[in-house]
Short mmCIF file of C-alpha atoms and ligand atoms in Angstrom, two decimals:
data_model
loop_
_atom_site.label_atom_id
_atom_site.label_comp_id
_atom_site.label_asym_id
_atom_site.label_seq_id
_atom_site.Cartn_x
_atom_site.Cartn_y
_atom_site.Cartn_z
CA UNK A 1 60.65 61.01 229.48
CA UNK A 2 63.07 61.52 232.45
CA UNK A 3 66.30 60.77 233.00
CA UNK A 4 68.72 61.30 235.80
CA UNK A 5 72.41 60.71 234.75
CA UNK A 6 74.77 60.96 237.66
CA UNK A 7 72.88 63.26 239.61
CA UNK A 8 73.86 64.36 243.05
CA UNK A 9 72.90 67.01 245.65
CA UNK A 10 75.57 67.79 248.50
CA UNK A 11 73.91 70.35 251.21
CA UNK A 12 76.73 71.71 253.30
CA UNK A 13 79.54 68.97 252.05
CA UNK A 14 76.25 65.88 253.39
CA UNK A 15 75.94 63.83 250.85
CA UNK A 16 71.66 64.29 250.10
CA UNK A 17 71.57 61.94 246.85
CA UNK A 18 74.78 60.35 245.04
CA UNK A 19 75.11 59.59 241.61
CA UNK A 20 71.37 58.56 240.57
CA UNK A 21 71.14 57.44 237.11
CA UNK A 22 67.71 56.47 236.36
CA UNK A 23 65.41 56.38 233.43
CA UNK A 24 61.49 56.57 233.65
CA UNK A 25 59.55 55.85 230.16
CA UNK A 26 56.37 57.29 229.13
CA UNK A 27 53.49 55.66 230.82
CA UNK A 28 55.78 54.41 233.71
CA UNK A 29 54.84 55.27 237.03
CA UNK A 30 58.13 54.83 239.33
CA UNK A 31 57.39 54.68 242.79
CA UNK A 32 60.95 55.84 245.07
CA UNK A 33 60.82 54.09 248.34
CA UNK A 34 63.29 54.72 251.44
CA UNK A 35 63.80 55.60 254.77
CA UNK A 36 63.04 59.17 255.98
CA UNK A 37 66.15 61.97 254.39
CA UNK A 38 66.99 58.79 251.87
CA UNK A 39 66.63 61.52 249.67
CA UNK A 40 63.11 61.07 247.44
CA UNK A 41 62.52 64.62 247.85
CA UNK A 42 65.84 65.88 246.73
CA UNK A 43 65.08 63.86 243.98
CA UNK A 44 61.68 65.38 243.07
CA UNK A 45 62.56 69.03 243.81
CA UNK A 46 65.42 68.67 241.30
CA UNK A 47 63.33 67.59 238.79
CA UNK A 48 61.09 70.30 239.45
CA UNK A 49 63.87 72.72 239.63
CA UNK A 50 63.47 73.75 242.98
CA UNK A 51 67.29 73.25 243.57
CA UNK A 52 69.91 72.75 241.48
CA UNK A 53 72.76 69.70 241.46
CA UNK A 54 75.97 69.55 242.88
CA UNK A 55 76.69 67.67 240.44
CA UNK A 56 75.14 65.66 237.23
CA UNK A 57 72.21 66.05 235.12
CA UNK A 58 67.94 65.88 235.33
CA UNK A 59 66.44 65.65 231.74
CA UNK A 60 62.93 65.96 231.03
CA UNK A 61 62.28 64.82 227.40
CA UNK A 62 65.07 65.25 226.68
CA UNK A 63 66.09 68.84 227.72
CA UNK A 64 68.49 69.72 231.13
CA UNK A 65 65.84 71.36 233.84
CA UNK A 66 67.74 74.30 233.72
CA UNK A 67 65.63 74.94 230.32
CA UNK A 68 62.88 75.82 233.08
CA UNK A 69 60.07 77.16 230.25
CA UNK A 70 60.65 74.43 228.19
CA UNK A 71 60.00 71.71 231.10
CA UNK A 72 57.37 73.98 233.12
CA UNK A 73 55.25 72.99 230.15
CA UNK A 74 55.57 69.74 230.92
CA UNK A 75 55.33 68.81 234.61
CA UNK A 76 52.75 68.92 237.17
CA UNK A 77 53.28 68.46 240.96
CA UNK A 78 50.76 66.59 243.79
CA UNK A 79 52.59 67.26 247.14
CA UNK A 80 51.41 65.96 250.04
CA UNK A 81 48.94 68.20 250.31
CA UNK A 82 47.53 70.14 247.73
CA UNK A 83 47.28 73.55 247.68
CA UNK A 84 44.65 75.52 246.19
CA UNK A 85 42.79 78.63 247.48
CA UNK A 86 40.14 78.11 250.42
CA UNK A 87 37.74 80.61 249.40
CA UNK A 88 37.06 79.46 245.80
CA UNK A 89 35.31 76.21 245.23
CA UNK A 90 36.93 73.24 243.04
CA UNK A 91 36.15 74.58 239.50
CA UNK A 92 37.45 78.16 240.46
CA UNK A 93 40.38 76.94 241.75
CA UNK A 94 41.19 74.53 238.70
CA UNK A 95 40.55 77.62 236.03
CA UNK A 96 42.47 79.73 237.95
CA UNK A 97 45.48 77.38 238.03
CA UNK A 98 45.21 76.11 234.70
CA UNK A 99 44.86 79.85 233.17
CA UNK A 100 47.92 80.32 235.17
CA UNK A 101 49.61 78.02 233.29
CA UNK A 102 48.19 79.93 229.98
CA UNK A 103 45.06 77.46 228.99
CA UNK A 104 41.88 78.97 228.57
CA UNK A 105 39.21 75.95 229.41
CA UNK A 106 35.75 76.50 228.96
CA UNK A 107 33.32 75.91 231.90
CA UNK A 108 32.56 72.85 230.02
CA UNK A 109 36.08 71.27 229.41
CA UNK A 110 36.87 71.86 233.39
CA UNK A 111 34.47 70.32 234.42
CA UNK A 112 35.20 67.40 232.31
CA UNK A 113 38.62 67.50 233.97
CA UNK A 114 37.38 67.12 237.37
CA UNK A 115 34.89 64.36 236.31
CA UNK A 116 37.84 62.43 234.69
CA UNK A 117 39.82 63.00 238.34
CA UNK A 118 36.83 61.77 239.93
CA UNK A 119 35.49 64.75 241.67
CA UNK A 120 31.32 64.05 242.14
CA UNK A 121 29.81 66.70 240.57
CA UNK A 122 28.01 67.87 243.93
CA UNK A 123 31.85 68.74 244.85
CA UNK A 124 32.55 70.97 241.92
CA UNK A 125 31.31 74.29 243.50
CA UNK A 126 31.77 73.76 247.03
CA UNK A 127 34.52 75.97 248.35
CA UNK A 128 37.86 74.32 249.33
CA UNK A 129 37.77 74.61 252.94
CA UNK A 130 35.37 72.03 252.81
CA UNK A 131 37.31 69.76 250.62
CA UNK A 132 39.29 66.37 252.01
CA UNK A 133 42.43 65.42 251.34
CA UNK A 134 41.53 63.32 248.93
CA UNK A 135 39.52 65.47 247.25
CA UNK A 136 42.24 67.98 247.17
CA UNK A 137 44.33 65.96 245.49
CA UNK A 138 41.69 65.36 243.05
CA UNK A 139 41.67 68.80 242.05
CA UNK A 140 45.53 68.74 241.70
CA UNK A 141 45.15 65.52 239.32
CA UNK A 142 42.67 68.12 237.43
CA UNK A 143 45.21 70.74 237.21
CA UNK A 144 47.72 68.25 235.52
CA UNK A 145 45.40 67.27 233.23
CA UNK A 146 44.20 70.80 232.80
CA UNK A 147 47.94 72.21 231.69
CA UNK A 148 48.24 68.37 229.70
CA UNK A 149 51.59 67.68 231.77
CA UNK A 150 53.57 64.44 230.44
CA UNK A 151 55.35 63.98 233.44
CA UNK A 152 53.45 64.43 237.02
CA UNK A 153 56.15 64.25 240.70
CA UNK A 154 54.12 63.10 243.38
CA UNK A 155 55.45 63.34 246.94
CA UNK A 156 53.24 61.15 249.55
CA UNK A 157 50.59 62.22 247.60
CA UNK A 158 48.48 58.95 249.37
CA UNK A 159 50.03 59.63 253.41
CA UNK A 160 46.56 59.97 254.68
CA UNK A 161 44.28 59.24 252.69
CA UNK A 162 41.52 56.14 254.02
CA UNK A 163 41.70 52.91 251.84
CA UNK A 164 38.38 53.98 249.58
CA UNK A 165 40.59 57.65 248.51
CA UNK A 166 44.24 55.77 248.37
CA UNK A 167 42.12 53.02 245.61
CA UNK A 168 40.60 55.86 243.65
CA UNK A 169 44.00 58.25 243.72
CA UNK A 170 45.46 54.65 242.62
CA UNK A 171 43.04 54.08 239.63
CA UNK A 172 43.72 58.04 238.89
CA UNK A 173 47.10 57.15 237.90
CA UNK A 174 46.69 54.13 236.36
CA UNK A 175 44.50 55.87 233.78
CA UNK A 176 46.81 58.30 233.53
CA UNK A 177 49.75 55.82 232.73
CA UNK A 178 47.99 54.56 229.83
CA UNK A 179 47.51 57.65 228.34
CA UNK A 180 51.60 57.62 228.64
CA UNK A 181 51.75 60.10 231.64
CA UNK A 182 54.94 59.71 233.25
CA UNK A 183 54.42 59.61 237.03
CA UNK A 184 57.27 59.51 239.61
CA UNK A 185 56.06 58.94 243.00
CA UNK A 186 57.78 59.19 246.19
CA UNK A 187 55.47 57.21 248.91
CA UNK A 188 56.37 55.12 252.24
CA UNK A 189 53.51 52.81 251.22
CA UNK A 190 54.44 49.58 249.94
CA UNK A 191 51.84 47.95 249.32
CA UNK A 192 50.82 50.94 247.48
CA UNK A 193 53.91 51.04 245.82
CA UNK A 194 53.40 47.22 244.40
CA UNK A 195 49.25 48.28 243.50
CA UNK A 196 50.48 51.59 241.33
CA UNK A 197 54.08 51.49 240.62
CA UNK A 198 55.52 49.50 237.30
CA UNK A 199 58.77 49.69 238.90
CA UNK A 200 60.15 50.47 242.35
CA UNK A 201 63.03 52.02 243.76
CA UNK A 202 65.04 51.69 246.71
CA UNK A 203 66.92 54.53 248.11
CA UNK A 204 69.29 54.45 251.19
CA UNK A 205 71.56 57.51 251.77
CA UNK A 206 71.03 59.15 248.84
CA UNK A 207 71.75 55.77 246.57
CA UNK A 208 69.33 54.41 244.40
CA UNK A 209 70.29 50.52 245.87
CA UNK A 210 67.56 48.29 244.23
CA UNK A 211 65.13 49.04 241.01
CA UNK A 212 62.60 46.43 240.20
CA UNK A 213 59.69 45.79 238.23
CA UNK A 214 56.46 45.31 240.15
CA UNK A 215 55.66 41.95 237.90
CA UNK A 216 59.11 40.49 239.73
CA UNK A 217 57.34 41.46 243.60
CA UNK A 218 54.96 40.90 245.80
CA UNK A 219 54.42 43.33 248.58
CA UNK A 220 55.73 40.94 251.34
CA UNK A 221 58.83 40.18 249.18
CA UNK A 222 58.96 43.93 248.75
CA UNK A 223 58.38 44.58 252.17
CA UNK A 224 61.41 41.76 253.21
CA UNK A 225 63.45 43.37 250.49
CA UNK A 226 62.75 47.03 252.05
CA UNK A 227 63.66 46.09 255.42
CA UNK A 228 66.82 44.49 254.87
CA UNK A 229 67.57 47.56 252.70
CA UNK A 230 67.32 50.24 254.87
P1 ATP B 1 61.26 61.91 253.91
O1 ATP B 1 60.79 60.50 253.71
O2 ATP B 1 61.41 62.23 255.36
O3 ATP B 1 60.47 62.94 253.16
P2 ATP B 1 63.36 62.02 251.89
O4 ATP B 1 63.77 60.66 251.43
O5 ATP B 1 62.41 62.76 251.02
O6 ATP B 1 62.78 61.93 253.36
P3 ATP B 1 65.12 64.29 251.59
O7 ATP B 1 64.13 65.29 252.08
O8 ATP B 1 65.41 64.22 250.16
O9 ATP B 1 64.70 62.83 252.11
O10 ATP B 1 66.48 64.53 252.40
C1 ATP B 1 67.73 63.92 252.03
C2 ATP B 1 68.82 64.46 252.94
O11 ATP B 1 69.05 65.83 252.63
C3 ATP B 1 68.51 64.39 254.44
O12 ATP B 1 69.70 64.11 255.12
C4 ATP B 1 68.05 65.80 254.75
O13 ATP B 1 68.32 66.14 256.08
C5 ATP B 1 68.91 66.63 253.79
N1 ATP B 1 68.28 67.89 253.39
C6 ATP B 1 67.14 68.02 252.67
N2 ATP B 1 66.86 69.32 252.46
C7 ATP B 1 67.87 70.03 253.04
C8 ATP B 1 68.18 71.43 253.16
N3 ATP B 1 67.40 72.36 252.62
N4 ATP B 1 69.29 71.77 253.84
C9 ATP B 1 70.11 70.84 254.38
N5 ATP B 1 69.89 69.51 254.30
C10 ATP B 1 68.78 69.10 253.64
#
């Protein structure tokens, strides 16, 4: 579902990322750890066509990013922090998104989609200034799910959030991964990592230096692995 062949970013002759060849299936959620500028964002905002290589190639099913309507139609993106419009509650903010991305839901099927991201109903129609984190990023699971993206880039999307919301975000994506969402996750959390991820990454300086399946690691061994790493 995504694939990174040789893929590097130079900013100003600074090496950001260097050669990354990776491969994520469908239902995989890949969770890039490393250092701060290790370059997990690069990575993401490639992907999402924010910036273009120096040099090499991001493929989303199959076609080059720079087919931007072709893979629009099939992304979604939880940043840190989600954004979404203060002064329309949870429901308004997910039609208005979704139609954005040219679906027509009924009143009926959204709110369906924030049930299955585990908004409480008593949340739907409260405006978003009164929203949490968590529940912000609840809405942006809905939005995915809303546009039916196969591939979702999530950037810290649990920095923040208490144990109860990082557990639920993490049972989010499960479900999502085995209803063959693609997920690629750039966190600092390991242990997180280890509880969502079916395989990690390592990334120092740009490199991708270790990949490893979660069933292979514990998060202590992780954590050993990480620190000798960076
Ligand atoms: P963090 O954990 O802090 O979010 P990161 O792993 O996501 O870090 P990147 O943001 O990808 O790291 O940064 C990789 C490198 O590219 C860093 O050296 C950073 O300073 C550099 N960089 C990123 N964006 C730019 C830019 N717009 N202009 C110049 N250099 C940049």
């Amino acid at each position: 579902m995504l694939e990174a062949i040789n893929l590097s970013k130079k900013y100003g002759g600074k090496d950001a990322l260097v050669n990354l060849n990776l491969t994520i299936d469908p239902g995989e959620i890949f969770c890039l750890l490393g250092a701060n500028g290790a370059g997990k964002t690069t990575t993401i905002n490639i992907f999402l066509g924010l910036i273009g290589p120096t040099s090499g190639k991001a493929l989303i099913n199959g076609t080059e990013v720079t087919e931007k309507k072709v893979t629009n139609q099939l992304i979604a993106y939880i940043p840190e922090v989600v954004q979404l419009y203060g002064n329309m509650n949870g429901l308004e903010n997910l039609e208005f998104f979704s139609r954005l991305s040219g679906y027509k839901h009924s009143k009926s099927e959204l709110t369906a989609l924030l049930h299955k991201s585990g908004l409480k109903e008593e949340d739907h129609q409260k405006k978003l200034s009164y929203y949490s984190k968590g529940m912000r990023q609840k809405v942006g699971i809905a939005i995915a799910l809303s546009k039916k993206a196969k591939v979702i880039f999530m950037d810290e999307p649990t920095s923040g959030l208490d144990p109860k919301a990082t557990d639920e975000f993490t049972s989010i994506c499960k479900e999502l991964a085995s209803e063959n969402t693609s997920i690629l996750m750039a966190t600092h959390d390991i242990f997180n990592a280890v509880n969502v991820g079916s395989r990690i990454g390592i990334m120092k300086e740009g490199k991708l230096v270790h990949s490893t399946d979660t069933t292979n690691i514990n998060a202590n061994e992780l954590q050993d692995l990480y620190l000798k790493t960076i």
